[in-house]
Tab-separated table of C-alpha atoms (C1' of nucleotides) in Angstrom:
chain	number	residue	atom	x	y	z
A	1	MET	CA	85.411	-71.145	-53.799
A	2	PRO	CA	87.757	-72.991	-56.063
A	3	GLU	CA	91.094	-74.089	-55.331
A	4	LEU	CA	92.760	-76.866	-57.250
A	5	PRO	CA	90.663	-79.740	-55.739
A	6	GLU	CA	87.329	-77.923	-56.265
A	7	VAL	CA	88.527	-76.768	-60.082
A	8	GLU	CA	89.483	-80.363	-60.630
A	9	THR	CA	86.230	-81.712	-59.567
A	10	ILE	CA	84.196	-79.340	-61.321
A	11	ALA	CA	86.259	-79.773	-64.778
A	12	SER	CA	86.131	-83.655	-64.453
A	13	GLY	CA	82.333	-83.838	-63.738
A	14	VAL	CA	81.690	-81.339	-66.686
A	15	ASN	CA	83.947	-83.306	-68.811
A	16	LEU	CA	82.181	-86.280	-68.022
A	17	ARG	CA	78.712	-84.554	-68.692
A	18	VAL	CA	79.261	-82.683	-71.730
A	19	ARG	CA	82.345	-84.109	-73.706
A	20	GLY	CA	81.224	-84.691	-77.493
A	21	GLU	CA	78.105	-82.434	-77.008
A	22	ARG	CA	77.653	-79.536	-79.558
A	23	ILE	CA	77.180	-75.928	-78.268
A	24	VAL	CA	73.943	-74.946	-80.184
A	25	GLU	CA	72.836	-71.928	-78.508
A	26	VAL	CA	74.957	-69.386	-76.395
A	27	TRP	CA	73.062	-66.560	-73.772
A	28	PHE	CA	75.330	-64.051	-71.988
A	29	GLY	CA	73.441	-61.779	-69.402
A	30	GLY	CA	74.360	-58.941	-67.109
A	31	LYS	CA	74.533	-55.612	-67.601
A	32	ARG	CA	78.108	-55.076	-67.467
A	33	GLU	CA	81.060	-56.947	-68.945
A	34	PRO	CA	82.321	-59.048	-66.281
A	35	PHE	CA	84.852	-61.112	-68.283
A	36	LYS	CA	88.165	-60.903	-70.036
A	37	MET	CA	86.548	-60.385	-73.288
A	38	PRO	CA	83.241	-59.065	-74.688
A	39	ALA	CA	80.375	-61.354	-74.257
A	40	ALA	CA	79.401	-60.809	-77.879
A	41	ARG	CA	82.607	-61.955	-79.257
A	42	GLN	CA	82.518	-65.126	-77.001
A	43	ALA	CA	78.962	-65.851	-78.024
A	44	LYS	CA	80.003	-65.821	-81.794
A	45	GLY	CA	83.218	-68.056	-81.331
A	46	LEU	CA	81.526	-70.561	-79.095
A	47	GLU	CA	78.135	-70.864	-81.131
A	48	GLY	CA	77.970	-74.314	-83.127
A	49	ARG	CA	81.269	-75.887	-81.682
A	50	VAL	CA	81.806	-79.334	-80.311
A	51	ILE	CA	83.145	-79.656	-76.921
A	52	LEU	CA	86.138	-81.973	-77.209
A	53	GLU	CA	87.352	-82.363	-73.530
A	54	VAL	CA	87.281	-80.257	-70.765
A	55	HIS	CA	90.102	-80.386	-68.111
A	56	ARG	CA	91.715	-78.355	-65.264
A	57	THR	CA	95.150	-76.300	-65.628
A	58	GLY	CA	95.796	-74.629	-62.357
A	59	LYS	CA	92.835	-72.921	-61.385
A	60	HIS	CA	91.508	-72.804	-64.694
A	61	ILE	CA	88.862	-74.948	-66.464
A	62	VAL	CA	89.820	-75.233	-70.226
A	63	CYS	CA	87.094	-76.560	-72.506
A	64	GLU	CA	88.581	-77.675	-75.887
A	65	LEU	CA	86.444	-76.693	-78.837
A	66	GLY	CA	86.508	-78.097	-82.269
A	67	THR	CA	86.119	-76.402	-85.332
A	68	ALA	CA	82.572	-74.851	-85.665
A	69	ASP	CA	81.824	-77.186	-88.872
A	70	GLU	CA	83.166	-80.205	-88.042
A	71	THR	CA	81.605	-83.614	-86.616
A	72	VAL	CA	82.363	-85.060	-83.468
A	73	GLN	CA	84.335	-87.667	-85.041
A	74	SER	CA	86.084	-85.659	-87.757
A	75	HIS	CA	89.268	-86.765	-89.488
A	76	PRO	CA	92.173	-84.466	-89.182
A	77	SER	CA	91.767	-82.604	-92.616
A	78	ARG	CA	91.833	-78.901	-91.436
A	79	LYS	CA	95.134	-79.089	-89.489
A	80	ASP	CA	95.958	-75.863	-87.536
A	81	LYS	CA	99.602	-74.897	-87.605
A	82	ASN	CA	99.582	-73.940	-83.958
A	83	ALA	CA	97.264	-76.501	-82.376
A	84	ALA	CA	100.075	-78.964	-81.615
A	85	ARG	CA	100.669	-77.868	-78.234
A	86	MET	CA	101.667	-78.066	-74.547
A	87	GLY	CA	99.523	-77.882	-71.718
A	88	HIS	CA	97.603	-80.840	-72.089
A	89	PRO	CA	97.336	-83.827	-70.160
A	90	SER	CA	98.654	-86.699	-71.413
A	91	ASP	CA	95.698	-88.788	-71.581
A	92	GLY	CA	95.850	-89.845	-75.039
A	93	PHE	CA	93.805	-87.116	-76.361
A	94	GLU	CA	96.371	-85.457	-78.118
A	95	GLU	CA	95.644	-86.761	-81.573
A	96	GLN	CA	92.251	-85.153	-81.377
A	97	ALA	CA	93.630	-81.949	-79.508
A	98	SER	CA	95.680	-81.517	-82.416
A	99	GLU	CA	92.549	-80.231	-84.572
A	100	THR	CA	91.302	-78.175	-81.911
A	101	ALA	CA	90.437	-74.720	-82.935
A	102	ALA	CA	89.508	-73.161	-79.773
A	103	GLN	CA	89.409	-72.809	-76.239
A	104	TRP	CA	86.794	-71.673	-73.828
A	105	ILE	CA	88.930	-70.956	-70.562
A	106	VAL	CA	86.819	-70.521	-67.233
A	107	HIS	CA	88.193	-69.202	-64.017
A	108	LEU	CA	85.797	-69.349	-60.886
A	109	GLY	CA	87.225	-66.412	-59.069
A	110	MET	CA	85.842	-66.640	-55.527
A	111	THR	CA	82.062	-67.559	-56.120
A	112	GLY	CA	82.030	-68.873	-59.753
A	113	ARG	CA	80.137	-72.270	-60.487
A	114	LEU	CA	80.067	-74.081	-63.765
A	115	LEU	CA	76.790	-76.284	-63.714
A	116	VAL	CA	75.401	-78.624	-66.101
A	117	THR	CA	71.665	-78.617	-66.104
A	118	THR	CA	68.194	-79.535	-67.793
A	119	PRO	CA	66.769	-76.996	-69.937
A	120	ASP	CA	64.119	-76.497	-67.344
A	121	ALA	CA	65.838	-75.911	-64.215
A	122	PRO	CA	65.165	-72.757	-62.783
A	123	VAL	CA	68.268	-70.062	-63.553
A	124	ALA	CA	69.791	-69.199	-60.450
A	125	PRO	CA	70.482	-65.628	-59.519
A	126	HIS	CA	73.792	-64.180	-61.109
A	127	THR	CA	73.833	-66.475	-63.809
A	128	HIS	CA	75.892	-64.906	-66.461
A	129	ALA	CA	76.296	-67.274	-69.461
A	130	ARG	CA	74.373	-70.223	-70.606
A	131	LEU	CA	75.108	-72.687	-73.395
A	132	GLY	CA	72.755	-74.480	-74.754
A	133	LEU	CA	73.700	-78.175	-75.795
A	134	ALA	CA	72.427	-80.343	-78.615
A	135	SER	CA	71.161	-82.788	-76.118
A	136	GLY	CA	68.944	-79.935	-74.749
A	137	ARG	CA	70.834	-79.680	-71.458
A	138	GLU	CA	72.619	-76.412	-70.311
A	139	LEU	CA	76.357	-75.398	-69.130
A	140	ARG	CA	75.908	-72.529	-67.059
A	141	PHE	CA	78.121	-69.992	-65.308
A	142	VAL	CA	76.942	-68.399	-62.181
A	143	ASP	CA	78.974	-66.039	-60.321
A	144	PRO	CA	77.554	-63.725	-57.735
A	145	ARG	CA	80.832	-61.700	-56.863
A	146	ARG	CA	81.802	-61.776	-60.507
A	147	PHE	CA	85.574	-62.211	-59.539
A	148	GLY	CA	85.487	-65.101	-62.406
A	149	ARG	CA	86.766	-64.871	-65.911
A	150	LEU	CA	85.514	-65.920	-69.013
A	151	GLU	CA	87.827	-66.220	-72.324
A	152	PHE	CA	87.627	-67.535	-75.841
A	153	ARG	CA	90.644	-68.139	-77.753
A	154	GLU	CA	90.990	-68.976	-81.311
A	155	LEU	CA	93.728	-71.091	-81.395
A	156	SER	CA	94.735	-70.387	-85.093
A	157	ARG	CA	95.915	-67.139	-83.562
A	158	ASN	CA	96.714	-67.906	-79.873
A	159	ALA	CA	99.022	-70.526	-78.225
A	160	GLY	CA	97.007	-72.701	-76.060
A	161	PHE	CA	96.220	-71.797	-72.285
A	162	VAL	CA	99.279	-72.788	-70.053
A	163	ALA	CA	99.279	-72.394	-66.337
A	164	PRO	CA	101.905	-69.748	-65.170
A	165	GLY	CA	103.435	-71.825	-62.806
A	166	ALA	CA	104.362	-75.473	-61.772
A	167	ASP	CA	101.915	-78.102	-60.978
A	168	PRO	CA	101.603	-78.651	-57.369
A	169	LEU	CA	100.603	-82.486	-57.961
A	170	SER	CA	103.762	-83.272	-60.161
A	171	VAL	CA	106.453	-80.829	-59.189
A	172	THR	CA	109.851	-82.593	-58.252
A	173	THR	CA	111.767	-82.059	-55.093
A	174	ALA	CA	114.364	-79.961	-57.084
A	175	GLU	CA	111.755	-77.569	-58.942
A	176	PHE	CA	109.989	-77.237	-55.629
A	177	ALA	CA	113.187	-75.982	-53.695
A	178	GLN	CA	114.109	-73.829	-56.624
A	179	LEU	CA	110.654	-71.734	-56.643
A	180	PHE	CA	111.468	-70.371	-53.226
A	181	HIS	CA	115.136	-70.121	-53.334
A	182	GLY	CA	116.251	-66.558	-51.930
A	183	ARG	CA	112.655	-65.218	-51.789
A	184	ARG	CA	112.156	-62.894	-48.575
A	185	LEU	CA	108.264	-63.213	-48.277
A	186	ALA	CA	106.460	-65.598	-46.197
A	187	ILE	CA	105.997	-69.182	-47.137
A	188	LYS	CA	102.276	-68.671	-46.931
A	189	ALA	CA	102.409	-65.671	-49.343
A	190	ALA	CA	104.554	-67.578	-51.673
A	191	LEU	CA	102.135	-70.694	-51.712
A	192	LEU	CA	99.339	-68.520	-52.845
A	193	ASN	CA	101.573	-66.930	-55.710
A	194	GLN	CA	100.192	-68.626	-58.849
A	195	LYS	CA	103.382	-67.689	-60.791
A	196	LEU	CA	105.027	-70.231	-58.820
A	197	LEU	CA	102.631	-72.836	-57.912
A	198	SER	CA	99.322	-73.020	-59.880
A	199	GLY	CA	96.285	-74.058	-58.075
A	200	VAL	CA	97.091	-73.699	-54.449
A	201	GLY	CA	94.478	-71.153	-52.756
A	202	ASN	CA	93.915	-70.170	-49.124
A	203	ILE	CA	92.551	-73.452	-47.695
A	204	TYR	CA	95.429	-75.453	-49.004
A	205	ALA	CA	98.138	-73.414	-48.093
A	206	ASP	CA	97.089	-73.285	-44.780
A	207	GLU	CA	96.229	-77.128	-44.637
A	208	SER	CA	99.631	-78.152	-46.061
A	209	LEU	CA	101.669	-75.842	-43.609
A	210	PHE	CA	99.972	-77.532	-40.631
A	211	ARG	CA	100.848	-81.226	-42.131
A	212	ALA	CA	104.305	-80.095	-42.753
A	213	GLY	CA	104.654	-78.438	-39.233
A	214	ILE	CA	105.728	-75.026	-40.807
A	215	ARG	CA	104.711	-71.726	-39.506
A	216	PRO	CA	102.878	-69.543	-42.167
A	217	ARG	CA	105.119	-66.625	-41.573
A	218	ARG	CA	108.259	-68.361	-41.869
A	219	LEU	CA	110.315	-66.735	-44.878
A	220	ALA	CA	110.332	-68.815	-47.910
A	221	GLY	CA	113.915	-68.724	-48.635
A	222	ARG	CA	114.951	-69.599	-45.269
A	223	LEU	CA	113.202	-73.078	-44.902
A	224	LYS	CA	115.638	-76.112	-44.642
A	225	ARG	CA	115.651	-78.791	-47.415
A	226	MET	CA	114.044	-81.000	-45.214
A	227	GLU	CA	111.285	-78.634	-44.744
A	228	LEU	CA	110.667	-77.819	-48.233
A	229	GLU	CA	110.506	-81.449	-49.064
A	230	ALA	CA	108.075	-82.247	-46.336
A	231	LEU	CA	105.833	-79.228	-47.287
A	232	ARG	CA	105.849	-80.478	-50.905
A	233	LEU	CA	104.805	-83.808	-49.903
A	234	ALA	CA	102.034	-82.330	-47.391
A	235	LEU	CA	100.881	-80.401	-50.213
A	236	GLY	CA	100.498	-83.244	-52.646
A	237	GLU	CA	98.945	-85.302	-49.848
A	238	VAL	CA	96.325	-82.661	-48.852
A	239	LEU	CA	95.459	-81.894	-52.535
A	240	ARG	CA	94.901	-85.368	-53.334
A	241	ASP	CA	93.158	-86.149	-50.399
A	242	ALA	CA	90.522	-83.138	-51.309
A	243	ILE	CA	89.997	-84.324	-54.796
A	244	ARG	CA	89.313	-87.797	-53.559
A	245	LEU	CA	86.580	-86.178	-51.385
A	246	GLY	CA	85.141	-83.719	-53.963
A	247	GLY	CA	86.663	-80.465	-52.573
A	248	SER	CA	85.980	-78.339	-49.722
A	249	SER	CA	82.235	-76.901	-49.464
A	250	VAL	CA	82.975	-73.841	-46.973
A	251	SER	CA	79.982	-72.058	-47.699
A	252	ASP	CA	78.452	-72.536	-51.033
A	253	TYR	CA	80.728	-74.722	-53.122
A	254	VAL	CA	79.088	-77.112	-55.174
A	255	ASP	CA	80.189	-79.267	-58.259
A	256	SER	CA	78.827	-79.323	-61.847
A	257	ASP	CA	75.785	-81.769	-60.399
A	258	GLY	CA	75.055	-79.259	-57.654
A	259	MET	CA	76.543	-81.462	-55.159
A	260	PRO	CA	78.925	-80.390	-52.194
A	261	GLY	CA	82.427	-81.644	-51.361
A	262	PHE	CA	83.435	-83.146	-48.049
A	263	PHE	CA	87.034	-82.248	-47.509
A	264	GLN	CA	85.767	-79.221	-45.058
A	265	LEU	CA	85.428	-82.330	-42.531
A	266	GLU	CA	89.026	-82.976	-42.851
A	267	HIS	CA	90.492	-79.368	-42.211
A	268	CYS	CA	92.715	-79.375	-39.373
A	269	VAL	CA	93.220	-75.602	-38.944
A	270	TYR	CA	91.332	-73.633	-41.936
A	271	GLN	CA	88.622	-71.678	-40.204
A	272	ARG	CA	89.036	-73.342	-36.817
A	273	THR	CA	90.176	-70.502	-34.957
A	274	GLY	CA	89.954	-70.925	-31.213
A	275	LEU	CA	89.379	-74.499	-31.338
A	276	PRO	CA	91.477	-77.253	-30.042
A	277	CYS	CA	94.296	-78.550	-32.464
A	278	LEU	CA	93.555	-81.811	-33.488
A	279	ARG	CA	96.766	-83.177	-32.568
A	280	CYS	CA	97.571	-81.508	-29.416
A	281	GLN	CA	94.599	-79.596	-27.968
A	282	THR	CA	96.408	-75.889	-28.358
A	283	PRO	CA	93.685	-73.279	-29.765
A	284	ILE	CA	94.474	-72.893	-33.172
A	285	ARG	CA	95.521	-69.062	-33.713
A	286	ARG	CA	94.143	-66.834	-36.833
A	287	ILE	CA	96.536	-63.971	-38.226
A	288	VAL	CA	96.156	-62.092	-41.394
A	289	LEU	CA	98.937	-62.661	-43.873
A	290	ALA	CA	99.035	-61.472	-47.158
A	291	GLY	CA	95.694	-59.989	-47.044
A	292	ARG	CA	94.236	-63.413	-46.175
A	293	GLY	CA	93.075	-64.954	-42.843
A	294	THR	CA	95.684	-67.523	-41.711
A	295	HIS	CA	94.884	-70.290	-39.405
A	296	TYR	CA	97.798	-72.371	-37.722
A	297	CYS	CA	98.768	-74.340	-34.516
A	298	PRO	CA	101.408	-72.299	-32.299
A	299	GLN	CA	102.486	-75.566	-30.907
A	300	CYS	CA	102.691	-77.989	-34.018
A	301	GLN	CA	103.994	-75.277	-36.266
A	302	ARG	CA	107.464	-73.929	-36.112
B	1	DC	C1'	112.787	-55.671	-59.407
B	2	DA	C1'	110.516	-57.908	-55.461
B	3	DT	C1'	107.137	-57.600	-51.972
B	4	DT	C1'	102.898	-55.539	-49.888
B	5	DT	C1'	98.345	-53.511	-49.853
B	6	DC	C1'	94.137	-52.727	-51.718
B	7	DA	C1'	90.075	-52.682	-55.020
B	8	DC	C1'	87.100	-55.229	-57.249
B	9	DC	C1'	81.899	-57.073	-55.991
B	10	DT	C1'	77.828	-59.493	-53.401
B	11	DG	C1'	76.007	-61.616	-49.578
B	12	DG	C1'	76.011	-64.069	-44.951
B	13	DT	C1'	76.705	-63.754	-39.898
B	14	DG	C1'	76.953	-61.465	-35.623
B	15	DG	C1'	76.706	-57.494	-32.168
B	16	DC	C1'	74.273	-53.940	-30.800
C	1	DT	C1'	63.692	-55.697	-37.170
C	2	DG	C1'	67.525	-52.885	-38.705
C	3	DC	C1'	71.871	-51.063	-39.201
C	4	DC	C1'	76.821	-51.892	-39.508
C	5	DA	C1'	81.355	-53.928	-39.367
C	6	DC	C1'	83.592	-57.569	-40.560
C	7	DC	C1'	84.412	-61.797	-43.444
C	8	DA	C1'	84.761	-64.968	-47.461
C	9	DG	C1'	87.649	-70.440	-52.021
C	10	DG	C1'	91.228	-64.894	-55.954
C	11	DT	C1'	93.606	-61.959	-58.453
C	12	DG	C1'	96.049	-58.077	-60.653
C	13	DA	C1'	96.983	-53.142	-60.607
C	14	DA	C1'	99.336	-49.667	-57.795
C	15	DA	C1'	101.910	-48.325	-54.086
C	16	DT	C1'	106.181	-49.138	-51.400
DNA sequence: CATTTCACCTGGTGGC
DNA sequence: TGCCACCAGGTGAAAT
């Protein structure tokens, strides 16, 4: 389901709804442990903590958690040596983040959802985690295919979560070119590599290559400077447009409030196989590249 | 080392 | 209706 725009929409929605809330009850379900860490250990760590802030890094949702016994407006008495860290968006939250004692990191995989619900809302099939909040509402993690990952980090023992790749919304021209320099793989495959850029997935790789007029099979290291810059700008544009429209709801994506996004209406190539190109009427072509369905216009993309 | 393929899961869709 | 093949927003281990 989720690439950068969808994860951004969910994270900001969850942040608006649960920021400042205390976790009073934790429930994990399912027979197996589909996560990065035993459910019991996560539950123990989460219980009683205040959610200070929820934000996105790459495709990960990071919930910044206070210490279990602190109040929402606690003063910085229990300073944590490792707590001053990178990876925080500069939104003026540093003062409070420096006392953050833990993180809950959510990766949605293909079909994961993070929902804020009322306590009486019916529990959807494949609900794997429910965090009961002081207000009575619940934060629920639902994931049919179970490709998603949940991880709890004690910040006194670990560094804060940092995305492995560059941020596609703020990467500079020079950094962007450097990422692909000398690489002998298809540009589409390179865009999907999270160690290079964090947050680009199948939809936005195809859509940005269309906007930049570049064929997905072109080798990353052979792109000209002009083409790389066109791609960087196209990628930024398409991601920002998609965030503005709440992401793409292709089959069942919904935000933290259960609402769909609308960027699927703006797709030029993704899942438009055989349909006429919106610019030149040539039928859109589908190939498999890096194991993923890949869509492009053979006329507009060279 | 860099690059490619495939397994991990469940569910929806379309052909026969 | 049923059965089956194929497809799906991602990722990392294994193979090449």
